Coordinates of C-alpha atoms in Angstrom, one line a residue:
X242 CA 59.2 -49.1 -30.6
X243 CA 57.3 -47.1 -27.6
X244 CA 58.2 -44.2 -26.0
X245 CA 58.7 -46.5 -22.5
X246 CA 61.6 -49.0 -22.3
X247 CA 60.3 -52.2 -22.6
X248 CA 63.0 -53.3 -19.3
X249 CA 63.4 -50.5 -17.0
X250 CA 65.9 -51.0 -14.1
X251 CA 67.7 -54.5 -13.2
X252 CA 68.2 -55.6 -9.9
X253 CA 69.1 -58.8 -7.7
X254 CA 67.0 -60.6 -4.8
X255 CA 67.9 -61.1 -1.5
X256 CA 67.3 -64.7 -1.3
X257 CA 70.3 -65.7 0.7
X258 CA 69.8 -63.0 3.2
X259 CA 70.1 -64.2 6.7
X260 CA 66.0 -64.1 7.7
X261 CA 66.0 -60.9 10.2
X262 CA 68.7 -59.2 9.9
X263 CA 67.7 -56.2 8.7
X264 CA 71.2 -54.4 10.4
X265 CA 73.4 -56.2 7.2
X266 CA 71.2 -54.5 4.6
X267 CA 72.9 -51.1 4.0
X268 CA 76.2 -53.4 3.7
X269 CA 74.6 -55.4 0.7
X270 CA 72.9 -53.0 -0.7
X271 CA 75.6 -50.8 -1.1
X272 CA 77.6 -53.3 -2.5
X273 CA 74.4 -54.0 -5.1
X274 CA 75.0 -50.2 -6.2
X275 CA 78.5 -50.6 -6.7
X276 CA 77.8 -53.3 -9.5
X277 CA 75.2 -51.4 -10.9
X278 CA 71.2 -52.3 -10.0
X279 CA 69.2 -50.1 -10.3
X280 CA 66.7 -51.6 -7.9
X281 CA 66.3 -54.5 -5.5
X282 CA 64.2 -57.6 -5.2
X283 CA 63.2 -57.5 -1.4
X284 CA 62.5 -61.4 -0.4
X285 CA 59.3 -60.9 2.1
X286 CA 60.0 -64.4 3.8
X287 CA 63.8 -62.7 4.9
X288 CA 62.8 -60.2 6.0
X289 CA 58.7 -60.6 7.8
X290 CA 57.0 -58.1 6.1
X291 CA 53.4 -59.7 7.3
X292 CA 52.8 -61.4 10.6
X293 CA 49.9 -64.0 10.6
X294 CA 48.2 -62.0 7.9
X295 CA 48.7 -58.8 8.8
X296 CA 51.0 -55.6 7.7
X297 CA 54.2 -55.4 10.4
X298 CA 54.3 -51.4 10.0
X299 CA 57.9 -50.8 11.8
X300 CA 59.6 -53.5 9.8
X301 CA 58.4 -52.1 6.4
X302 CA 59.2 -48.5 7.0
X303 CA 62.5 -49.4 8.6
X304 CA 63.2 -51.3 5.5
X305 CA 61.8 -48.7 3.0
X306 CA 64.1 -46.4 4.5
X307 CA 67.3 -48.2 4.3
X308 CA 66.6 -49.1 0.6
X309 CA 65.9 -45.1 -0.1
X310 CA 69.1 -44.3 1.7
X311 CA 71.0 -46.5 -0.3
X312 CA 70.0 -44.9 -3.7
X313 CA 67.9 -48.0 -5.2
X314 CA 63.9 -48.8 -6.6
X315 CA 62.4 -51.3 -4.3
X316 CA 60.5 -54.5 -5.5
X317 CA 58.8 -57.1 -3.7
X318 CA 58.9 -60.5 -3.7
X319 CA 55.6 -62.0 -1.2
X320 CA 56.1 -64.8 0.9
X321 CA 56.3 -68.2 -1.1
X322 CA 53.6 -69.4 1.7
X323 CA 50.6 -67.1 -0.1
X324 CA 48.8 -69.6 -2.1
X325 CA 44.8 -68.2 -3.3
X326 CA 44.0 -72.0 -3.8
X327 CA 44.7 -72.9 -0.4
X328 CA 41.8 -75.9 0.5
X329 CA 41.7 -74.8 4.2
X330 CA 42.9 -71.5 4.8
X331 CA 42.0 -69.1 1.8
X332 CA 40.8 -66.2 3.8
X333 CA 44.1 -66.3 5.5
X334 CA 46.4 -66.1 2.3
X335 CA 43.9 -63.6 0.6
X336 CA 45.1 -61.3 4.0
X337 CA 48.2 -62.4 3.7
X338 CA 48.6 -61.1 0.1
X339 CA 46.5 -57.7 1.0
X340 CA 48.9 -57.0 3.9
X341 CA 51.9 -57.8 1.2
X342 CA 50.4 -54.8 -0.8
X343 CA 50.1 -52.9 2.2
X344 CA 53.6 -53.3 2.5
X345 CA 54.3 -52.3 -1.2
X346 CA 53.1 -48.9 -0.1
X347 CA 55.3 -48.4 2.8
X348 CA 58.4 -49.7 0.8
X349 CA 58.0 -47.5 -2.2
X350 CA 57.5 -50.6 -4.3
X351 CA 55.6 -50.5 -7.5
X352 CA 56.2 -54.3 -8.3
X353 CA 54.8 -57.7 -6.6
X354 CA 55.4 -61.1 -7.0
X355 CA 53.0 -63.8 -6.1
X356 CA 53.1 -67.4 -6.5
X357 CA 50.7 -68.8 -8.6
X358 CA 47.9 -71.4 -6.7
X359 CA 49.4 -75.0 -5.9
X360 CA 46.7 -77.9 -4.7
X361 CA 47.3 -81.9 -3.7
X362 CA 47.0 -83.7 -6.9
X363 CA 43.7 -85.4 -5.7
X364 CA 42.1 -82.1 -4.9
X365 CA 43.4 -80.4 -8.4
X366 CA 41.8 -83.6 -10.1
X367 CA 38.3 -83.1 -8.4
X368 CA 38.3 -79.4 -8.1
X369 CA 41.1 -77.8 -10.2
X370 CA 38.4 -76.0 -12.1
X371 CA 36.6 -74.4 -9.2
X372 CA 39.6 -73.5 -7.2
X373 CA 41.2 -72.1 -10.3
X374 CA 38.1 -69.9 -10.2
X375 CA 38.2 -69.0 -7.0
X376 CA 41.8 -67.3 -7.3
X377 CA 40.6 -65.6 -10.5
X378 CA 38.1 -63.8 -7.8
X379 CA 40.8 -63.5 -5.3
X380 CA 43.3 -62.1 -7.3
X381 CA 40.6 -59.3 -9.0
X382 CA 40.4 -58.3 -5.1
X383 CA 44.0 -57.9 -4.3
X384 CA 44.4 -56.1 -7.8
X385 CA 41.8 -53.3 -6.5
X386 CA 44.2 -53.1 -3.7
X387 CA 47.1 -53.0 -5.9
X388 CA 45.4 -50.2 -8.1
X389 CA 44.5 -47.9 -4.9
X390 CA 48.5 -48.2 -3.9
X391 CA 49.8 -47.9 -7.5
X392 CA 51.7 -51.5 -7.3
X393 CA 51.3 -53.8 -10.2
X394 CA 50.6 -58.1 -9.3
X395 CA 53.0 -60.6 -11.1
X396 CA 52.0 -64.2 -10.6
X397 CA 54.9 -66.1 -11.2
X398 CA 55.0 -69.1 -13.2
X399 CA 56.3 -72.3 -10.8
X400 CA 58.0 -75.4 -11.5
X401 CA 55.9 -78.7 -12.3
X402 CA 56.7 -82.5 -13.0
X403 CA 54.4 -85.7 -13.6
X404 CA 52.7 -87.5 -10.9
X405 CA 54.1 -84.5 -8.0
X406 CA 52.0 -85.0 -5.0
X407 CA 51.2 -80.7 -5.5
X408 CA 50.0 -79.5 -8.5
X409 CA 51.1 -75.7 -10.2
X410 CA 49.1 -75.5 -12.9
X411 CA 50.9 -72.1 -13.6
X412 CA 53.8 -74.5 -14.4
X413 CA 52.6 -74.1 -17.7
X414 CA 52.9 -70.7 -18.9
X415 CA 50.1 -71.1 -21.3
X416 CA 47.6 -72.5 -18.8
X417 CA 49.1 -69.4 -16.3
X418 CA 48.5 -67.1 -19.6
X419 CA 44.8 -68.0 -20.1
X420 CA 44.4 -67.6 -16.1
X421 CA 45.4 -64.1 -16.3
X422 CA 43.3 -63.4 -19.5
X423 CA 40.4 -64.9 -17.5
X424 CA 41.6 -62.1 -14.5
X425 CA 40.9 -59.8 -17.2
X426 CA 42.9 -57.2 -14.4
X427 CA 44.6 -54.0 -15.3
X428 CA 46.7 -54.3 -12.2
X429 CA 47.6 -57.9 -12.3
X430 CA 49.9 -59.1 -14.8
X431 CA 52.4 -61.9 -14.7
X432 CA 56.4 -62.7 -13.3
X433 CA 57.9 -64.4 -15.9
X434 CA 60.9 -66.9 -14.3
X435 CA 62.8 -68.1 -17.2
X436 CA 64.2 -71.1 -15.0
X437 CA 61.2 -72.4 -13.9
X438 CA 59.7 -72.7 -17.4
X439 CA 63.0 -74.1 -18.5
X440 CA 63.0 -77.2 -15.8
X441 CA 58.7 -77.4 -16.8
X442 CA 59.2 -77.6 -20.1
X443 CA 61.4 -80.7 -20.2
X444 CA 59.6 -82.4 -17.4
X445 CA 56.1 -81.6 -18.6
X446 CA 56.8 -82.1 -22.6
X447 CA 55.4 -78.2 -23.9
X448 CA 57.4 -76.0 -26.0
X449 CA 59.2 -74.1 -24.1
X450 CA 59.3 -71.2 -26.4
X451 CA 56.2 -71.1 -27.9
X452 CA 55.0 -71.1 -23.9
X453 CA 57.1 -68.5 -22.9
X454 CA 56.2 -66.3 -26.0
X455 CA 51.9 -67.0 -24.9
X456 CA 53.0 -65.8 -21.7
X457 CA 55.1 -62.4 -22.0
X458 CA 52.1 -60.0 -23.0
X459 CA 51.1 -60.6 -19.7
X460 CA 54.8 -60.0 -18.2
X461 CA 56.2 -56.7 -16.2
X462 CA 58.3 -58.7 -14.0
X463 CA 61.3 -61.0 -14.2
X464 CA 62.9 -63.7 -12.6
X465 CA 66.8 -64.1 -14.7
X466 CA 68.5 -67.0 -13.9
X467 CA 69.3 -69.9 -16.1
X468 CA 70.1 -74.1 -15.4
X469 CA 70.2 -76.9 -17.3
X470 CA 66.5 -77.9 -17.8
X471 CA 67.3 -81.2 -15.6
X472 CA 65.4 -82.4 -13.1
X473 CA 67.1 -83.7 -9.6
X474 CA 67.6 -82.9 -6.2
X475 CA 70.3 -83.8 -4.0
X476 CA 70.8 -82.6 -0.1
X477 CA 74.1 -81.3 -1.3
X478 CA 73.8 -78.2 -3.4
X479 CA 76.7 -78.9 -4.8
X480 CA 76.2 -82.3 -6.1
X481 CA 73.3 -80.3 -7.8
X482 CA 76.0 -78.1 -9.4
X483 CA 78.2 -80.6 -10.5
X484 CA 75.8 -82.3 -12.5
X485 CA 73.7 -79.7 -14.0
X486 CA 70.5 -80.4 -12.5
X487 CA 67.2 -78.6 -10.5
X488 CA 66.7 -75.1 -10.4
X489 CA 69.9 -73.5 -10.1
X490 CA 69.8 -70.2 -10.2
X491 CA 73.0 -70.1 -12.2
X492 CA 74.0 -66.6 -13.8
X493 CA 72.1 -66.5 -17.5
X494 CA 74.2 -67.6 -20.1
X495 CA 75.8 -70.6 -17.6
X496 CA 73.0 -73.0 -18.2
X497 CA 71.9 -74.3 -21.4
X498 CA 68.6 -71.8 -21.9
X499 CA 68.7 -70.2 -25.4
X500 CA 68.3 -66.7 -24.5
X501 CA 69.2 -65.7 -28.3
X502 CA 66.3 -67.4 -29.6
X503 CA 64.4 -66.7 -27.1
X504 CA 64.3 -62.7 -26.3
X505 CA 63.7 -61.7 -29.5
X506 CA 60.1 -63.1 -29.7
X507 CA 59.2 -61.6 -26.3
X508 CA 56.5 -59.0 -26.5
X509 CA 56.7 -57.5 -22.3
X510 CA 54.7 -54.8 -21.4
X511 CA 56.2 -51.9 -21.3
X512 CA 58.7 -50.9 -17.9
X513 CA 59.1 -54.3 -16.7
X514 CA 61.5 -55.0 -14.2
X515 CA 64.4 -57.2 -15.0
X516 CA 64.5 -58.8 -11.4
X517 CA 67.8 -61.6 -11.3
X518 CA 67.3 -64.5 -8.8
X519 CA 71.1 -65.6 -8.1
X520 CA 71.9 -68.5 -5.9
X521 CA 74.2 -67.2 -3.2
X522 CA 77.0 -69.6 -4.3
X523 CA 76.9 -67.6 -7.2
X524 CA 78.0 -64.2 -5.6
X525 CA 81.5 -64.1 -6.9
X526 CA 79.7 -63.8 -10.3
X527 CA 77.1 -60.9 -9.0
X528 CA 78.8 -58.0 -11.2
X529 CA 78.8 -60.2 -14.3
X530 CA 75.5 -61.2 -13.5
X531 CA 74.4 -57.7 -13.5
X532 CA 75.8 -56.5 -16.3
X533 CA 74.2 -59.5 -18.1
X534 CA 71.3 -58.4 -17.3
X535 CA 71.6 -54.8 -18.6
X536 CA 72.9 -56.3 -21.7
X537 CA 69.5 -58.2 -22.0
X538 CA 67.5 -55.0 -21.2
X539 CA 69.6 -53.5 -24.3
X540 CA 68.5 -56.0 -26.6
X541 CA 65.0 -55.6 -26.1
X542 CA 65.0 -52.4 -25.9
X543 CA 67.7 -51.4 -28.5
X544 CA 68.2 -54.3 -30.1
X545 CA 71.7 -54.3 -29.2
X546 CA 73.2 -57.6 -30.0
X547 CA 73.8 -60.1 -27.1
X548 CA 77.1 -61.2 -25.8
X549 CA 77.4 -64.4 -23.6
X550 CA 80.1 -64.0 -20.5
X551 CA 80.6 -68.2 -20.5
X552 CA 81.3 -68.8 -23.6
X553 CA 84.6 -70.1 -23.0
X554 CA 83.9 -70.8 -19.5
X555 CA 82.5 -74.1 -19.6
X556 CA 84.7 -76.7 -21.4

Protein backbone atom coordinates (compact mmCIF):
# COMPACT_ATOMS: atom_id res chain seq x y z
CA UNK A 1 0.00 0.00 0.00
CA UNK A 2 1.43 3.68 -1.09
CA UNK A 3 1.47 6.58 0.75
CA UNK A 4 -1.18 8.15 -2.18
CA UNK A 5 -4.77 6.82 -2.29
CA UNK A 6 -5.07 4.79 -5.17
CA UNK A 7 -8.94 6.82 -5.86
CA UNK A 8 -8.73 10.31 -4.81
CA UNK A 9 -12.03 12.33 -5.03
CA UNK A 10 -15.39 11.08 -6.82
CA UNK A 11 -17.42 13.16 -8.83
CA UNK A 12 -20.29 13.08 -11.50
CA UNK A 13 -20.40 14.60 -15.23
CA UNK A 14 -22.47 16.97 -16.58
CA UNK A 15 -23.69 15.13 -19.55
CA UNK A 16 -27.34 16.10 -19.42
CA UNK A 17 -26.53 19.74 -18.92
CA UNK A 18 -28.51 21.92 -21.23
CA UNK A 19 -25.37 22.88 -23.90
CA UNK A 20 -24.77 26.74 -22.84
CA UNK A 21 -26.11 27.43 -19.99
CA UNK A 22 -23.51 28.16 -17.96
CA UNK A 23 -26.15 30.46 -15.50
CA UNK A 24 -27.76 26.74 -13.99
CA UNK A 25 -24.28 25.60 -12.95
CA UNK A 26 -23.98 27.04 -9.36
CA UNK A 27 -27.64 25.41 -8.93
CA UNK A 28 -26.21 21.79 -9.83
CA UNK A 29 -23.23 22.09 -8.56
CA UNK A 30 -24.35 22.94 -5.28
CA UNK A 31 -26.62 20.30 -5.33
CA UNK A 32 -23.43 17.82 -6.38
CA UNK A 33 -21.80 19.03 -2.91
CA UNK A 34 -24.69 18.36 -1.00
CA UNK A 35 -24.39 14.50 -1.96
CA UNK A 36 -20.93 14.53 -1.50
CA UNK A 37 -18.32 14.90 -4.80
CA UNK A 38 -15.61 15.93 -4.22
CA UNK A 39 -15.06 17.08 -7.77
CA UNK A 40 -16.81 17.43 -11.04
CA UNK A 41 -16.56 16.04 -14.56
CA UNK A 42 -17.01 19.21 -16.85
CA UNK A 43 -18.53 17.88 -20.31
CA UNK A 44 -16.49 20.31 -22.95
CA UNK A 45 -19.22 19.66 -25.75
CA UNK A 46 -21.97 21.48 -22.95
CA UNK A 47 -20.33 23.80 -22.20
CA UNK A 48 -17.81 25.18 -25.70
CA UNK A 49 -14.68 25.19 -24.07
CA UNK A 50 -12.84 25.38 -27.77
CA UNK A 51 -14.24 27.18 -30.79
CA UNK A 52 -12.98 25.78 -34.21
CA UNK A 53 -9.76 24.77 -32.60
CA UNK A 54 -9.08 27.32 -30.44
CA UNK A 55 -9.19 28.17 -26.47
CA UNK A 56 -12.64 30.34 -25.79
CA UNK A 57 -10.76 32.35 -22.77
CA UNK A 58 -14.05 34.02 -21.09
CA UNK A 59 -15.99 30.78 -21.20
CA UNK A 60 -13.24 28.82 -19.29
CA UNK A 61 -12.52 31.31 -16.65
CA UNK A 62 -16.12 32.04 -16.09
CA UNK A 63 -16.50 28.44 -15.66
CA UNK A 64 -13.31 27.83 -13.52
CA UNK A 65 -14.76 30.35 -11.27
CA UNK A 66 -18.07 29.11 -10.65
CA UNK A 67 -16.70 25.53 -10.03
CA UNK A 68 -14.09 27.26 -7.25
CA UNK A 69 -16.97 29.05 -5.73
CA UNK A 70 -18.85 26.08 -5.31
CA UNK A 71 -16.12 24.19 -3.25
CA UNK A 72 -15.31 21.33 -5.82
CA UNK A 73 -11.84 19.83 -8.00
CA UNK A 74 -12.63 20.37 -11.66
CA UNK A 75 -12.01 17.65 -14.38
CA UNK A 76 -12.38 17.62 -17.98
CA UNK A 77 -14.07 15.68 -20.21
CA UNK A 78 -12.81 17.03 -24.32
CA UNK A 79 -15.20 17.18 -26.84
CA UNK A 80 -16.21 13.60 -28.22
CA UNK A 81 -15.47 15.29 -31.81
CA UNK A 82 -11.38 15.22 -31.11
CA UNK A 83 -10.40 12.19 -32.94
CA UNK A 84 -6.03 12.13 -33.63
CA UNK A 85 -6.94 9.61 -36.52
CA UNK A 86 -9.03 11.82 -38.24
CA UNK A 87 -8.27 10.92 -42.43
CA UNK A 88 -8.95 14.64 -43.34
CA UNK A 89 -8.68 16.97 -40.65
CA UNK A 90 -5.85 15.84 -38.15
CA UNK A 91 -4.20 19.18 -37.81
CA UNK A 92 -7.51 20.50 -36.76
CA UNK A 93 -8.30 17.87 -33.92
CA UNK A 94 -4.50 17.93 -32.75
CA UNK A 95 -5.62 22.05 -32.07
CA UNK A 96 -8.56 21.04 -30.90
CA UNK A 97 -7.06 18.81 -28.13
CA UNK A 98 -4.07 21.52 -27.43
CA UNK A 99 -6.76 24.30 -26.91
CA UNK A 100 -8.68 21.53 -24.56
CA UNK A 101 -5.39 21.59 -22.43
CA UNK A 102 -5.33 25.19 -22.64
CA UNK A 103 -8.49 25.03 -21.09
CA UNK A 104 -7.37 22.55 -18.32
CA UNK A 105 -5.26 25.38 -17.14
CA UNK A 106 -7.81 28.06 -16.90
CA UNK A 107 -10.23 25.61 -15.15
CA UNK A 108 -7.93 24.41 -12.43
CA UNK A 109 -8.19 20.84 -13.96
CA UNK A 110 -5.48 18.40 -13.47
CA UNK A 111 -7.45 15.51 -15.38
CA UNK A 112 -8.36 15.04 -19.27
CA UNK A 113 -10.33 12.82 -21.12
CA UNK A 114 -9.89 12.08 -24.77
CA UNK A 115 -11.41 9.70 -27.04
CA UNK A 116 -9.39 7.27 -28.38
CA UNK A 117 -8.89 7.45 -32.57
CA UNK A 118 -11.99 5.97 -34.55
CA UNK A 119 -11.49 5.39 -38.62
CA UNK A 120 -14.16 3.99 -41.56
CA UNK A 121 -13.68 0.32 -41.52
CA UNK A 122 -12.03 0.46 -45.09
CA UNK A 123 -9.49 3.03 -44.05
CA UNK A 124 -8.58 1.03 -40.55
CA UNK A 125 -8.25 -2.17 -42.89
CA UNK A 126 -5.66 -0.31 -45.32
CA UNK A 127 -4.10 2.04 -42.88
CA UNK A 128 -5.02 1.12 -39.25
CA UNK A 129 -1.23 0.60 -38.63
CA UNK A 130 -0.02 3.92 -39.92
CA UNK A 131 -2.78 6.05 -38.44
CA UNK A 132 -2.44 4.20 -35.25
CA UNK A 133 1.11 5.60 -35.54
CA UNK A 134 0.39 8.77 -36.26
CA UNK A 135 -1.77 9.41 -32.88
CA UNK A 136 1.08 7.78 -31.04
CA UNK A 137 3.08 11.03 -32.37
CA UNK A 138 0.14 13.25 -31.77
CA UNK A 139 -0.68 12.33 -28.46
CA UNK A 140 3.39 12.60 -27.30
CA UNK A 141 2.67 16.34 -28.51
CA UNK A 142 -0.40 17.10 -26.54
CA UNK A 143 1.30 15.27 -23.58
CA UNK A 144 4.32 17.94 -23.66
CA UNK A 145 1.47 20.38 -23.41
CA UNK A 146 -0.17 18.46 -20.69
CA UNK A 147 3.22 18.33 -18.69
CA UNK A 148 3.99 22.24 -19.13
CA UNK A 149 0.19 22.81 -17.55
CA UNK A 150 0.43 19.98 -14.93
CA UNK A 151 -2.77 18.05 -16.48
CA UNK A 152 -2.56 14.43 -16.94
CA UNK A 153 -4.20 12.68 -20.71
CA UNK A 154 -6.70 9.76 -20.26
CA UNK A 155 -7.68 8.16 -23.58
CA UNK A 156 -10.71 6.45 -22.99
CA UNK A 157 -11.47 3.17 -24.10
CA UNK A 158 -14.80 3.28 -26.58
CA UNK A 159 -17.37 0.90 -27.50
CA UNK A 160 -16.83 -1.55 -30.57
CA UNK A 161 -18.99 -4.32 -32.46
CA UNK A 162 -18.40 -6.57 -35.63
CA UNK A 163 -18.72 -5.27 -39.12
CA UNK A 164 -19.48 -1.20 -37.55
CA UNK A 165 -18.98 1.00 -40.43
CA UNK A 166 -16.18 3.06 -37.72
CA UNK A 167 -13.66 1.31 -36.23
CA UNK A 168 -12.31 1.97 -32.16
CA UNK A 169 -9.62 -0.01 -31.95
CA UNK A 170 -9.39 1.23 -28.27
CA UNK A 171 -12.58 -0.82 -27.92
CA UNK A 172 -10.25 -3.33 -26.84
CA UNK A 173 -8.58 -2.38 -23.73
CA UNK A 174 -5.60 -4.56 -24.55
CA UNK A 175 -5.04 -3.17 -27.96
CA UNK A 176 -5.70 0.57 -26.16
CA UNK A 177 -3.06 -0.77 -23.42
CA UNK A 178 -0.25 -1.65 -25.91
CA UNK A 179 -1.07 1.93 -27.69
CA UNK A 180 -0.19 3.68 -24.59
CA UNK A 181 2.85 1.51 -23.84
CA UNK A 182 3.93 2.41 -27.45
CA UNK A 183 3.20 6.38 -26.17
CA UNK A 184 5.70 5.54 -23.74
CA UNK A 185 4.30 9.28 -22.12
CA UNK A 186 4.61 10.21 -18.57
CA UNK A 187 1.71 12.56 -18.95
CA UNK A 188 -0.63 10.44 -20.89
CA UNK A 189 -2.22 7.66 -19.28
CA UNK A 190 -5.59 6.06 -19.84
CA UNK A 191 -9.72 6.65 -18.75
CA UNK A 192 -10.88 3.50 -17.92
CA UNK A 193 -15.04 3.37 -18.70
CA UNK A 194 -16.15 0.22 -17.11
CA UNK A 195 -19.40 0.24 -19.42
CA UNK A 196 -17.85 0.56 -22.55
CA UNK A 197 -15.55 -2.46 -21.97
CA UNK A 198 -18.54 -4.26 -20.55
CA UNK A 199 -20.89 -3.80 -23.94
CA UNK A 200 -17.07 -4.63 -26.10
CA UNK A 201 -16.43 -7.48 -24.39
CA UNK A 202 -19.67 -9.37 -25.19
CA UNK A 203 -19.91 -7.90 -28.71
CA UNK A 204 -16.24 -8.38 -29.59
CA UNK A 205 -15.70 -12.05 -27.72
CA UNK A 206 -12.37 -10.84 -25.25
CA UNK A 207 -12.28 -11.37 -21.71
CA UNK A 208 -13.56 -8.83 -20.19
CA UNK A 209 -11.58 -9.06 -17.10
CA UNK A 210 -8.42 -10.18 -18.09
CA UNK A 211 -8.79 -6.77 -20.58
CA UNK A 212 -9.70 -4.55 -18.00
CA UNK A 213 -6.85 -5.86 -15.63
CA UNK A 214 -4.04 -5.21 -19.05
CA UNK A 215 -5.50 -1.89 -19.00
CA UNK A 216 -5.57 -0.31 -15.33
CA UNK A 217 -1.71 0.31 -14.96
CA UNK A 218 -2.27 2.72 -17.48
CA UNK A 219 -5.55 4.20 -15.62
CA UNK A 220 -5.89 7.64 -13.49
CA UNK A 221 -9.23 8.31 -14.68
CA UNK A 222 -12.73 6.69 -14.47
CA UNK A 223 -15.80 6.48 -16.20
CA UNK A 224 -18.45 4.40 -13.24
CA UNK A 225 -21.45 3.39 -14.66
CA UNK A 226 -22.64 -0.04 -15.23
CA UNK A 227 -25.50 -1.94 -18.00
CA UNK A 228 -26.16 -5.05 -18.97
CA UNK A 229 -23.37 -5.95 -21.55
CA UNK A 230 -26.33 -6.02 -24.32
CA UNK A 231 -26.14 -4.53 -27.44
CA UNK A 232 -29.28 -2.44 -28.94
CA UNK A 233 -30.45 0.79 -29.66
CA UNK A 234 -33.90 2.05 -29.72
CA UNK A 235 -35.07 5.87 -30.43
CA UNK A 236 -36.80 5.54 -27.09
CA UNK A 237 -34.44 5.59 -24.20
CA UNK A 238 -36.71 3.96 -22.37
CA UNK A 239 -37.33 0.96 -24.40
CA UNK A 240 -33.54 0.77 -23.95
CA UNK A 241 -34.18 0.61 -20.12
CA UNK A 242 -36.79 -1.81 -20.11
CA UNK A 243 -34.90 -4.33 -21.73
CA UNK A 244 -31.42 -4.05 -20.46
CA UNK A 245 -29.66 -3.14 -23.44
CA UNK A 246 -26.80 -0.33 -25.01
CA UNK A 247 -24.79 1.75 -22.92
CA UNK A 248 -26.89 2.78 -20.11
CA UNK A 249 -25.18 4.60 -17.82
CA UNK A 250 -27.17 2.93 -15.08
CA UNK A 251 -25.81 3.54 -11.37
CA UNK A 252 -22.98 0.57 -10.66
CA UNK A 253 -24.33 -2.20 -9.12
CA UNK A 254 -27.85 -1.86 -11.41
CA UNK A 255 -26.43 -3.67 -14.34
CA UNK A 256 -25.02 -7.04 -14.43
CA UNK A 257 -21.00 -5.94 -14.35
CA UNK A 258 -19.21 -7.95 -11.53
CA UNK A 259 -17.60 -5.14 -9.79
CA UNK A 260 -16.59 -7.79 -6.78
CA UNK A 261 -14.55 -9.68 -9.05
CA UNK A 262 -13.49 -7.20 -10.81
CA UNK A 263 -11.88 -4.33 -8.43
CA UNK A 264 -9.82 -6.37 -6.69
CA UNK A 265 -7.39 -7.25 -9.56
CA UNK A 266 -7.18 -3.52 -10.57
CA UNK A 267 -3.73 -2.13 -10.21
CA UNK A 268 -4.57 2.18 -10.95
CA UNK A 269 -2.00 4.49 -10.66
CA UNK A 270 -1.95 6.20 -7.85
CA UNK A 271 -4.76 9.47 -7.23
CA UNK A 272 -6.99 8.47 -9.97
CA UNK A 273 -10.12 10.19 -10.22
CA UNK A 274 -13.27 8.16 -9.80
CA UNK A 275 -15.32 10.18 -12.37
CA UNK A 276 -19.32 8.59 -12.55
CA UNK A 277 -21.07 9.06 -15.92
CA UNK A 278 -24.92 8.88 -14.88
CA UNK A 279 -27.67 9.11 -17.40
CA UNK A 280 -29.86 11.95 -16.41
CA UNK A 281 -32.89 9.60 -16.06
CA UNK A 282 -30.93 8.34 -13.42
CA UNK A 283 -30.82 11.53 -11.16
CA UNK A 284 -33.23 10.47 -8.48
CA UNK A 285 -30.45 7.90 -7.79
CA UNK A 286 -27.45 10.62 -7.81
CA UNK A 287 -26.83 10.44 -3.86
CA UNK A 288 -26.72 6.59 -3.98
CA UNK A 289 -24.73 6.79 -6.93
CA UNK A 290 -22.26 8.82 -5.13
CA UNK A 291 -21.92 7.14 -2.21
CA UNK A 292 -21.32 3.99 -4.41
CA UNK A 293 -18.70 5.42 -5.61
CA UNK A 294 -16.86 6.35 -2.38
CA UNK A 295 -17.63 2.87 -1.27
CA UNK A 296 -15.57 1.65 -4.32
CA UNK A 297 -12.75 4.19 -3.64
CA UNK A 298 -12.70 2.46 -0.02
CA UNK A 299 -12.19 -0.84 -1.30
CA UNK A 300 -9.34 -0.14 -3.23
CA UNK A 301 -7.93 1.83 -1.07
CA UNK A 302 -8.78 0.23 2.24
CA UNK A 303 -10.03 -2.83 1.31
CA UNK A 304 -13.17 -2.14 2.87
CA UNK A 305 -15.67 -4.67 1.80
CA UNK A 306 -18.25 -3.71 -0.96
CA UNK A 307 -21.89 -3.37 -0.46
CA UNK A 308 -24.37 -3.38 -3.41
CA UNK A 309 -27.39 -0.68 -3.05
CA UNK A 310 -29.79 -3.05 -5.65
CA UNK A 311 -29.58 -6.02 -4.32
CA UNK A 312 -33.09 -6.27 -3.65
CA UNK A 313 -34.03 -3.78 -6.04
CA UNK A 314 -34.31 -5.69 -9.10
CA UNK A 315 -36.71 -8.77 -8.79
Amino acid sequence: MTDEPIIEGVGLNLTDMSPGRTDLLPEILARYRAIGCSHVELTARRLDFVVAGRLNVARAEAVGEIVAEAGLVPVLHANHAINLMDPDAEDLHEAAAAASIAACARLGAGSMVLHSGVLPADLHAAEGPARRAAERDRLRRLGDLAGQAGVRLAVENLIGKPGAPRVAYGADPVALAEQLAEVAHPWVGACLDFGHGWLSAHALGFDYMAAIEALSPFVWHLHLHDNFGRSGHSPDPGDEVTLGIGDMHAPMFMGSIPWAGLLPRMRFRPRTFGGIELNGRYRAEAATVVATAHAIAAHLNHGTPLQNPYKDALQ
